[in-house]
Coordinates of C-alpha atoms in Angstrom, one line a residue:
X1 CA 0.3 -0.4 0.2
X2 CA 2.4 2.3 1.3
X3 CA 4.5 2.0 -2.0
X4 CA 1.7 2.8 -4.7
X5 CA 0.8 5.4 -2.3
X6 CA 4.3 7.1 -3.0
X7 CA 4.2 5.8 -6.5
X8 CA 1.0 8.2 -6.9
X9 CA 2.4 11.2 -5.1
X10 CA 5.9 11.0 -7.9
X11 CA 2.9 11.1 -10.5
X12 CA 1.0 13.8 -8.8
X13 CA -1.8 12.0 -8.5
X14 CA -3.4 13.5 -6.4
X15 CA -7.2 11.0 -7.2
X16 CA -5.0 7.4 -6.3
X17 CA -3.5 9.4 -3.3
X18 CA -7.4 10.1 -2.3
X19 CA -8.3 7.1 -2.3
X20 CA -5.3 4.6 -1.5
X21 CA -5.4 6.9 2.0
X22 CA -9.2 7.0 2.4
X23 CA -8.5 3.3 2.3
X24 CA -6.2 2.9 5.1
X25 CA -8.2 5.7 6.9
X26 CA -11.3 2.6 6.8
X27 CA -9.3 0.3 7.6
X28 CA -7.7 1.9 10.7
X29 CA -10.6 3.9 11.9
X30 CA -10.7 2.2 15.7
X31 CA -6.8 1.2 15.4
X32 CA -4.7 2.7 18.8
X33 CA -1.5 0.3 17.7
X34 CA 0.0 -0.5 14.7
X35 CA 2.1 -3.6 15.2
X36 CA 1.8 -4.3 11.5
X37 CA 3.5 -1.2 10.4
X38 CA 6.1 -0.9 12.9
X39 CA 7.7 -4.6 12.2
X40 CA 8.9 -3.7 8.5
X41 CA 9.1 0.3 8.6
X42 CA 5.7 0.8 7.1
X43 CA 4.9 3.2 9.9
X44 CA 7.6 5.8 9.1
X45 CA 6.7 5.6 5.8
X46 CA 3.4 6.4 5.8
X47 CA 4.2 8.7 8.1
X48 CA 6.6 10.8 6.0
X49 CA 4.3 10.0 3.1
X50 CA 1.7 11.9 5.0
X51 CA 3.9 15.3 5.5
X52 CA 5.2 15.6 2.3
X53 CA 1.9 15.8 1.3
X54 CA 0.8 18.0 3.7
X55 CA 3.9 20.3 2.8
X56 CA 2.9 21.3 -0.5
X57 CA 0.5 23.3 -1.7
X58 CA -0.9 21.6 -4.7
X59 CA -2.1 18.6 -2.3
X60 CA -4.5 20.8 -0.7
X61 CA -7.4 18.9 -2.3
X62 CA -6.5 16.1 0.1
X63 CA -5.0 17.5 3.1
X64 CA -8.1 16.4 5.1
X65 CA -7.2 12.9 4.3
X66 CA -4.1 13.0 5.1
X67 CA -4.5 15.0 8.5
X68 CA -7.1 12.3 9.5
X69 CA -4.3 9.5 8.5
X70 CA -2.0 11.0 10.8
X71 CA -4.7 11.7 13.4
X72 CA -4.7 7.8 13.3
X73 CA -1.1 7.1 13.1
X74 CA -0.7 8.9 16.3
X75 CA -2.8 7.6 18.7
X76 CA 0.3 5.1 19.0
X77 CA 3.5 6.2 20.8
X78 CA 5.6 3.5 20.4
X79 CA 7.9 5.1 17.9
X80 CA 6.7 8.9 18.0
X81 CA 9.5 11.1 19.6
X82 CA 11.8 9.0 17.3
X83 CA 10.3 10.1 14.5
X84 CA 8.6 13.7 15.1
X85 CA 10.5 16.4 14.0
X86 CA 9.8 20.1 14.9
X87 CA 9.1 20.6 11.0
X88 CA 6.2 18.2 11.5
X89 CA 4.5 20.0 14.6
X90 CA 5.1 23.0 12.3
X91 CA 3.0 22.3 9.5
X92 CA -0.1 20.4 12.2
X93 CA 0.1 24.0 13.3
X94 CA -0.2 25.6 9.8
X95 CA -3.5 23.3 9.0
X96 CA -4.9 24.4 12.1
X97 CA -4.0 28.1 11.4
X98 CA -2.0 28.4 14.1
X99 CA 1.2 29.8 13.2
X100 CA 0.6 33.7 12.6
X101 CA -1.8 35.9 15.0
X102 CA -3.2 37.5 11.6
X103 CA -4.9 34.2 10.4
X104 CA -5.8 32.5 13.3
X105 CA -8.8 34.1 13.3
X106 CA -9.0 33.5 9.6
X107 CA -11.7 30.5 9.5
X108 CA -13.8 30.0 6.5
X109 CA -16.2 27.0 5.6
X110 CA -13.5 25.6 3.0
X111 CA -11.0 25.3 5.5
X112 CA -12.8 24.5 8.9
X113 CA -12.4 20.8 8.1
X114 CA -8.8 20.9 7.7
X115 CA -8.6 22.9 10.9
X116 CA -10.6 20.4 12.7
X117 CA -8.3 17.3 11.6
X118 CA -5.2 19.7 12.7
X119 CA -5.7 19.9 16.0
X120 CA -7.1 16.8 16.6
X121 CA -3.5 15.3 15.2
X122 CA -1.9 18.0 17.1
X123 CA -3.8 17.0 20.6
X124 CA -3.1 13.4 19.9
X125 CA 0.8 14.2 19.8
X126 CA 1.4 16.7 22.3
X127 CA -0.2 14.5 24.2
X128 CA 2.3 11.3 23.3
X129 CA 5.2 13.2 22.5
X130 CA 7.4 15.6 24.3
X131 CA 9.2 16.7 21.0
X132 CA 5.7 18.3 20.0
X133 CA 4.9 19.9 23.8
X134 CA 8.7 21.9 23.4
X135 CA 7.6 23.3 20.3
X136 CA 4.4 24.5 21.0
X137 CA 5.4 26.3 24.1
X138 CA 8.2 28.2 22.4
X139 CA 6.5 29.1 19.8
X140 CA 3.4 31.5 18.9
X141 CA 0.8 28.3 19.4
X142 CA -1.0 29.8 22.9
X143 CA -0.7 33.1 21.7
X144 CA -2.6 32.3 19.2
X145 CA -5.2 30.3 20.5
X146 CA -6.2 33.0 23.3
X147 CA -6.5 35.2 20.4
X148 CA -8.9 33.1 18.4
X149 CA -11.0 32.1 21.5
X150 CA -11.4 35.5 22.4
X151 CA -13.3 36.1 19.3
X152 CA -15.3 33.3 19.3
X153 CA -18.6 34.3 20.1
X154 CA -18.5 37.6 17.8
X155 CA -17.4 35.6 14.9
X156 CA -19.6 32.4 15.3
X157 CA -16.4 29.9 14.8
X158 CA -17.4 26.6 14.8
X159 CA -18.1 24.5 17.9
X160 CA -15.4 21.6 16.5
X161 CA -12.6 24.3 16.8
X162 CA -13.5 25.9 19.5
X163 CA -13.4 22.7 21.4
X164 CA -10.4 21.7 19.9
X165 CA -8.5 24.9 20.8
X166 CA -9.4 24.4 24.5
X167 CA -8.6 20.9 24.4
X168 CA -5.2 21.5 23.2
X169 CA -4.8 23.9 25.8
X170 CA -5.3 22.1 28.4
X171 CA -2.8 19.4 27.5
X172 CA -0.1 22.5 26.7
X173 CA -1.0 23.4 30.3
X174 CA -1.0 20.0 32.0
X175 CA 2.4 19.3 30.5
X176 CA 4.6 23.0 30.6
X177 CA 4.6 25.0 34.2
X178 CA 6.1 28.1 32.5
X179 CA 3.3 27.9 29.9
X180 CA 0.7 28.5 32.2
X181 CA 2.1 31.7 33.6
X182 CA 2.5 32.5 30.4
X183 CA -1.3 32.4 29.4
X184 CA -2.2 33.7 33.1
X185 CA 0.1 36.8 33.8
X186 CA 1.2 38.0 29.9
X187 CA -2.0 36.9 28.0
X188 CA -5.0 37.0 30.5
X189 CA -5.8 33.8 29.6
X190 CA -7.8 33.4 33.2
X191 CA -9.8 36.3 32.1
X192 CA -10.8 35.4 28.7
X193 CA -11.3 31.2 29.4
X194 CA -14.0 32.9 31.8
X195 CA -15.2 35.5 29.7
X196 CA -16.0 32.2 27.1
X197 CA -17.5 30.3 30.3
X198 CA -19.7 33.4 30.7
X199 CA -20.7 33.5 27.8
X200 CA -21.9 29.6 27.3
X201 CA -24.2 30.2 30.3
X202 CA -26.1 33.3 29.3
X203 CA -26.9 32.2 26.4
X204 CA -28.0 28.8 28.7
X205 CA -29.8 31.1 30.8
X206 CA -31.5 33.4 27.8
X207 CA -32.6 30.5 26.1
X208 CA -34.1 29.2 29.6
X209 CA -36.2 32.4 29.4
X210 CA -37.3 31.6 26.0
X211 CA -38.5 28.1 26.6
X212 CA -39.0 27.3 30.4
X213 CA -35.7 25.1 30.2
X214 CA -32.6 26.2 31.9
X215 CA -30.6 22.8 30.0
X216 CA -26.9 23.2 28.7
X217 CA -27.3 21.9 25.1
X218 CA -24.7 18.9 25.0
X219 CA -21.5 20.7 22.8
X220 CA -21.9 23.6 25.3
X221 CA -21.2 21.1 28.3
X222 CA -18.3 18.9 26.9
X223 CA -17.2 23.0 26.0
X224 CA -17.5 23.6 29.4
X225 CA -15.7 21.2 30.5
X226 CA -12.6 21.6 28.6
X227 CA -12.4 24.9 29.9
X228 CA -13.0 24.4 33.3
X229 CA -10.4 21.7 33.3
X230 CA -8.0 24.3 31.6
X231 CA -8.8 27.2 34.3
X232 CA -7.7 24.1 36.9
X233 CA -4.0 24.0 35.2
X234 CA -4.0 28.0 35.5
X235 CA -5.2 27.5 38.8
X236 CA -3.4 25.5 40.7
X237 CA -0.2 27.5 41.0
X238 CA -1.0 31.5 42.6
X239 CA -0.7 34.4 40.2
X240 CA 2.5 36.5 41.7
X241 CA 2.3 39.1 39.7
X242 CA -1.2 40.4 39.7
X243 CA -2.1 42.7 43.0
X244 CA -4.7 41.0 45.5
X245 CA -7.6 42.8 44.6
X246 CA -7.5 42.0 40.8
X247 CA -7.0 38.2 42.1
X248 CA -10.0 38.3 44.4
X249 CA -11.8 40.1 41.5
X250 CA -11.3 37.7 38.7
X251 CA -12.0 34.4 41.7
X252 CA -15.6 35.9 42.8
X253 CA -16.7 36.4 39.1
X254 CA -15.1 32.8 38.4
X255 CA -17.2 31.9 41.6
X256 CA -20.8 33.1 40.1
X257 CA -19.9 31.4 37.2
X258 CA -19.3 28.5 38.9
X259 CA -22.5 28.8 41.2
X260 CA -24.2 29.1 38.1
X261 CA -23.3 25.9 36.7
X262 CA -23.9 24.1 39.7
X263 CA -27.4 25.4 40.2
X264 CA -28.2 25.1 36.7
X265 CA -31.7 22.6 36.9
X266 CA -31.1 20.8 34.0
X267 CA -28.2 19.5 32.5
X268 CA -27.9 17.3 29.7
X269 CA -28.2 14.0 32.1
X270 CA -25.4 12.2 30.3
X271 CA -22.6 14.5 31.3
X272 CA -24.5 16.0 35.0
X273 CA -21.9 14.5 36.5
X274 CA -19.4 15.4 34.5
X275 CA -19.7 19.0 34.6
X276 CA -19.8 19.1 38.4
X277 CA -17.1 17.1 39.0
X278 CA -15.2 19.7 36.9
X279 CA -16.2 22.5 38.7
X280 CA -15.5 21.2 42.5
X281 CA -12.5 20.0 40.5
X282 CA -11.7 23.6 40.0
X283 CA -13.3 25.2 43.5
X284 CA -10.0 23.6 45.2
X285 CA -7.8 26.0 44.3
X286 CA -10.3 28.8 45.1
X287 CA -9.4 31.0 47.7
X288 CA -11.1 29.5 51.2
X289 CA -12.2 33.1 51.8
X290 CA -13.9 33.7 48.1
X291 CA -16.3 30.4 48.5
X292 CA -18.7 32.3 50.4
X293 CA -19.9 33.4 46.7
X294 CA -21.3 29.6 46.7
X295 CA -24.2 30.8 49.4
X296 CA -25.2 33.6 47.4
X297 CA -28.3 32.5 45.8
X298 CA -28.6 32.4 42.1
X299 CA -30.9 35.2 40.8
X300 CA -32.2 32.6 38.2
X301 CA -33.0 29.8 39.7
X302 CA -33.9 28.1 43.3
X303 CA -31.3 25.6 43.5
X304 CA -28.0 25.8 46.9
X305 CA -25.3 25.3 45.3
X306 CA -23.7 24.2 48.7
X307 CA -26.4 21.9 48.3
X308 CA -25.4 21.0 45.0
X309 CA -22.0 20.0 46.1
X310 CA -23.3 18.1 48.7
X311 CA -25.4 15.4 46.9
X312 CA -22.3 15.4 44.5
X313 CA -20.6 13.8 47.1
X314 CA -23.4 11.6 48.6
X315 CA -23.7 10.2 44.8
X316 CA -20.2 9.2 45.0
X317 CA -19.9 7.8 47.8
X318 CA -23.7 5.5 46.7
X319 CA -21.8 4.2 43.8
X320 CA -19.3 2.1 45.5
X321 CA -18.5 0.8 49.2
X322 CA -15.1 1.1 48.6
X323 CA -14.8 4.7 47.1
X324 CA -11.5 6.4 45.4
X325 CA -9.7 9.3 47.2
X326 CA -9.8 10.5 43.9
X327 CA -13.1 10.4 43.3
X328 CA -14.2 11.4 46.8
X329 CA -11.5 13.9 47.7
X330 CA -12.4 16.8 46.0
X331 CA -15.3 17.9 47.3
X332 CA -14.5 16.9 50.7
X333 CA -11.6 19.7 50.0
X334 CA -14.1 21.9 48.9
X335 CA -16.4 21.9 52.0
X336 CA -13.3 21.7 54.5
X337 CA -12.3 24.9 53.3
X338 CA -15.4 26.4 53.4
X339 CA -16.3 25.6 56.7
X340 CA -12.8 26.0 58.5
X341 CA -12.9 29.8 56.7
X342 CA -16.7 30.8 57.1
X343 CA -18.5 30.0 59.8
X344 CA -22.4 30.2 57.6
X345 CA -20.6 28.1 55.4
X346 CA -19.7 25.6 57.8
X347 CA -23.2 25.8 59.5
X348 CA -25.0 25.4 55.9
X349 CA -22.6 22.2 55.8
X350 CA -23.2 20.5 59.1
X351 CA -27.4 21.1 58.6
X352 CA -27.0 19.1 55.5
X353 CA -24.7 16.4 56.9
X354 CA -24.7 16.3 60.7
X355 CA -28.2 17.6 61.6
X356 CA -29.5 17.1 65.1
X357 CA -29.1 13.6 65.9
X358 CA -32.1 11.3 66.3
X359 CA -30.9 8.0 65.2
X360 CA -29.4 6.9 68.6
X361 CA -30.1 3.6 68.1
X362 CA -27.9 2.3 65.2
X363 CA -24.3 3.0 65.2
X364 CA -22.5 6.4 62.9
X365 CA -21.5 4.2 61.1
X366 CA -25.0 1.5 60.2
X367 CA -27.6 3.3 57.6
X368 CA -27.1 5.2 54.5
X369 CA -27.6 9.2 55.3
X370 CA -24.4 10.9 54.2
X371 CA -23.3 10.9 58.0
X372 CA -23.3 7.2 58.3
X373 CA -21.4 6.9 54.9
X374 CA -18.6 9.3 56.5
X375 CA -18.2 7.2 59.4
X376 CA -18.0 4.5 57.4
X377 CA -14.5 6.1 56.3
X378 CA -13.3 6.8 59.1
X379 CA -12.1 3.2 59.5
X380 CA -11.2 2.5 55.7
X381 CA -7.2 1.4 54.7
X382 CA -7.0 4.4 53.0
X383 CA -5.2 6.6 55.2
X384 CA -5.7 10.2 53.0
X385 CA -8.9 9.7 52.6
X386 CA -10.1 9.0 56.5
X387 CA -7.9 11.6 57.5
X388 CA -9.5 13.9 55.0
X389 CA -13.3 12.8 56.2
X390 CA -12.0 13.1 59.5
X391 CA -11.0 16.4 59.8
X392 CA -14.2 17.2 57.5
X393 CA -16.4 15.7 60.6
X394 CA -13.9 17.7 63.0
X395 CA -13.9 21.3 61.9
X396 CA -18.0 20.5 61.3
X397 CA -18.2 19.5 65.0
X398 CA -16.2 23.0 66.0
X399 CA -13.3 21.2 66.7
X400 CA -15.1 19.5 70.1
X401 CA -14.2 16.5 71.2
X402 CA -17.2 15.9 73.0
X403 CA -19.8 16.3 69.6
X404 CA -17.5 13.9 67.4
X405 CA -17.9 11.6 69.8
X406 CA -21.5 12.4 69.6
X407 CA -22.1 11.9 66.1
X408 CA -19.3 9.8 65.1
X409 CA -18.3 7.8 68.4
X410 CA -15.1 6.9 70.5
X411 CA -14.0 4.5 68.3
X412 CA -14.4 5.6 65.0
X413 CA -12.7 9.3 65.8
X414 CA -9.9 8.0 68.2
X415 CA -7.4 8.0 65.5
X416 CA -8.2 11.5 64.6
X417 CA -7.9 12.1 68.9
X418 CA -4.6 10.2 68.9
X419 CA -2.8 12.0 65.7
X420 CA -4.1 15.3 67.1
X421 CA -3.1 15.2 70.7
X422 CA -6.9 15.3 71.4
X423 CA -7.2 12.6 74.0
X424 CA -7.4 14.8 76.7
X425 CA -8.5 17.7 75.6
X426 CA -12.2 19.2 74.6
X427 CA -12.7 21.5 73.1
X428 CA -10.9 24.7 70.4
X429 CA -12.0 27.9 72.0
X430 CA -11.2 29.4 68.3
X431 CA -14.8 28.7 67.7
X432 CA -18.2 30.5 68.7
X433 CA -20.7 29.3 71.3
X434 CA -22.0 26.1 71.0
X435 CA -25.2 27.7 70.1
X436 CA -26.0 25.9 66.9
X437 CA -26.2 22.6 68.5
X438 CA -29.5 21.5 69.9
X439 CA -30.2 18.2 71.7
X440 CA -33.7 16.6 69.8
X441 CA -35.9 14.6 72.1
X442 CA -34.5 11.1 70.7
X443 CA -31.2 12.2 72.0
X444 CA -31.9 13.3 75.5
X445 CA -34.5 10.0 76.2
X446 CA -31.2 7.8 75.5
X447 CA -28.5 9.9 76.8
X448 CA -27.2 8.8 80.2
X449 CA -27.6 5.1 78.7
X450 CA -25.2 5.7 74.7
X451 CA -22.2 4.0 74.6
X452 CA -19.9 6.8 73.6
X453 CA -17.2 3.8 72.1
X454 CA -19.9 2.9 69.8
X455 CA -22.0 6.1 69.5
X456 CA -25.2 4.6 70.3
X457 CA -28.1 3.3 72.9
X458 CA -26.7 0.2 73.8
X459 CA -28.9 -1.8 76.6
X460 CA -27.9 -2.8 80.2
X461 CA -25.6 -5.9 80.3
X462 CA -25.7 -8.2 83.6
X463 CA -22.7 -7.9 85.5
X464 CA -19.9 -11.3 84.7
X465 CA -18.8 -10.7 88.5
X466 CA -22.1 -10.6 89.9
X467 CA -22.0 -14.2 90.6
X468 CA -18.1 -14.5 91.1
X469 CA -16.2 -14.5 94.7
X470 CA -13.6 -12.4 95.2
X471 CA -10.6 -14.9 94.7
X472 CA -12.3 -15.8 91.2
X473 CA -12.5 -11.8 90.1
X474 CA -8.9 -12.2 91.0
X475 CA -8.1 -15.1 89.0
X476 CA -10.0 -13.8 85.9
X477 CA -8.3 -10.2 86.2
X478 CA -4.6 -12.2 86.4
X479 CA -5.5 -14.3 83.2
X480 CA -6.6 -11.3 81.4
X481 CA -3.1 -9.2 82.4
X482 CA -1.2 -12.9 81.7
X483 CA -2.4 -12.6 78.5
X484 CA -2.0 -9.3 77.4
X485 CA 1.9 -9.6 78.2
X486 CA 2.1 -12.3 76.3
X487 CA 0.5 -10.7 73.5
X488 CA 3.0 -7.8 74.1
X489 CA 5.9 -9.8 74.4
X490 CA 5.4 -10.9 71.4
X491 CA 4.6 -8.0 69.4
X492 CA 1.0 -8.7 68.5
X493 CA -0.1 -5.8 70.9
X494 CA 1.1 -2.7 71.8
X495 CA -0.3 -1.0 74.9
X496 CA -0.5 2.2 75.4
X497 CA -1.3 5.2 78.5
X498 CA -2.1 8.8 77.4
X499 CA 0.7 10.9 77.7
X500 CA 0.8 14.4 78.7
X501 CA 0.3 15.9 75.2
X502 CA -2.5 13.7 74.7
X503 CA -1.0 11.2 72.5
X504 CA -0.9 7.3 72.8
X505 CA 2.6 6.6 75.0
X506 CA 3.7 3.0 74.6
X507 CA 4.3 0.9 78.2
X508 CA 6.9 -1.3 79.1
X509 CA 4.6 -3.6 81.2
X510 CA 0.9 -4.2 81.3
X511 CA 0.8 -3.9 85.5
X512 CA 1.4 0.2 84.5
X513 CA -2.0 0.2 82.8
X514 CA -3.4 -0.6 86.3
X515 CA -1.2 2.0 87.7
X516 CA -3.4 4.6 85.1
X517 CA -6.4 2.9 86.2
X518 CA -6.0 3.5 89.3
X519 CA -4.8 7.2 89.1
X520 CA -7.7 7.6 86.7
X521 CA -10.4 6.8 89.2
X522 CA -8.2 8.3 92.1
X523 CA -8.7 11.7 90.2
X524 CA -13.1 11.0 89.7
X525 CA -13.0 9.9 92.8
X526 CA -11.5 13.8 94.1
X527 CA -13.4 15.8 91.3
X528 CA -17.1 14.3 92.4
X529 CA -16.1 13.9 96.1
X530 CA -17.2 11.8 98.4
X531 CA -19.8 8.8 97.5
X532 CA -23.5 9.3 99.8
X533 CA -23.6 6.7 101.9
X534 CA -27.6 7.5 102.4
X535 CA -27.5 6.2 98.2

């Protein structure tokens, strides 16, 4: 096949080249690995032949077919870095109209297909090849993309071009830190991308007012998601040269747009989770004081943005028994950052995650409420996820140990208390009063019978020592001490006592536990005063 293509190229038989290339494209539409082409060097020869056609203006009539072939070949990165040279990248940039500032916005019905295929090829090779990344980050590629996106709505640029422009920008900002700074500080890309997102949302709102529907079109959802991912890359690092006031104003505007995206009553159902996920990811980069904008009610939709995030978290937790850290950590981080910085934010989140306690019969980790699901994660083997969940719940409890025990049980929260040295402490004075915490009638009914370790009501149990003599009791105690000592010496367990810093401290011998217990009872007795013999 490749020999026939080369022969047709030498004879300037455009039609024959077109037919042969289209046959290859049809054969390999769903191919991602060209192992047979690598075996006899066909891959490299075909690659070179396609670029030979693209470099010649006389072959313009088949440029689209050649670009499609390159796009398919560029899926396979096996030897891509060995055959790609700067000239190849420049040819693709020229096909995508990303070489000169004056030409990047010149788009006609005749060149649209070629521009789109050129952008697709660039996305593939930038993703798979370092050489392409370096070339695109050292020339005017991003300048041209930013210039073109400024005219998206003025010139009615086709959706496909907008989508792959932003996708290419996303890939470049993902791989190159320096290009993020250039786009943000020199090209004001953050502002222009926000404007594009704002225009999409404004069009949606206008359509909603006319058609009584607030749904985003599928194309707009996909484009919005690419913009959100690019904005995430640009905001991972702080904007160093902009003033704090300018930075704050940019964030306020962006968050108001993100809030409206969240509260849009109906997205395209298939992509609803996708757009909320990308909004939440971006919110993790937001300075905590700016998150209060999520509390502002939208003027066109009566939906709570914070409620959307909490529901999103709840849905993610429902999808699997062992959720992955990366799936739910962004939502947890946003709720934690806002709750720690903004009292009203914390109050709103608390009402949805830790409402006044009514179910005191079942353990905190049993059930289908969001509180139950989060309590189950307090004992997950995933340490990062466990700590993040514990931190959020503790902040919602105003870092009050007693309240944390009330909602989660001491057993579930013990790890957090031990890590933070809180085993002997009760509350954090940095928070406001406990006025927002009110005990329900159900809780007050069983309050004195709640086992703090389990975090729920526990029926009275018979005393196992009741029918034993003093000698039998002493024997059982010594048996227990002996078994614990054996487990300690074998390294199975490590008994600890609570140190002065509120953290567990290993002990050398089990009998030290007895001393600690006697001291504990002595302190209680001194605190409570002598027993009343009349009782």
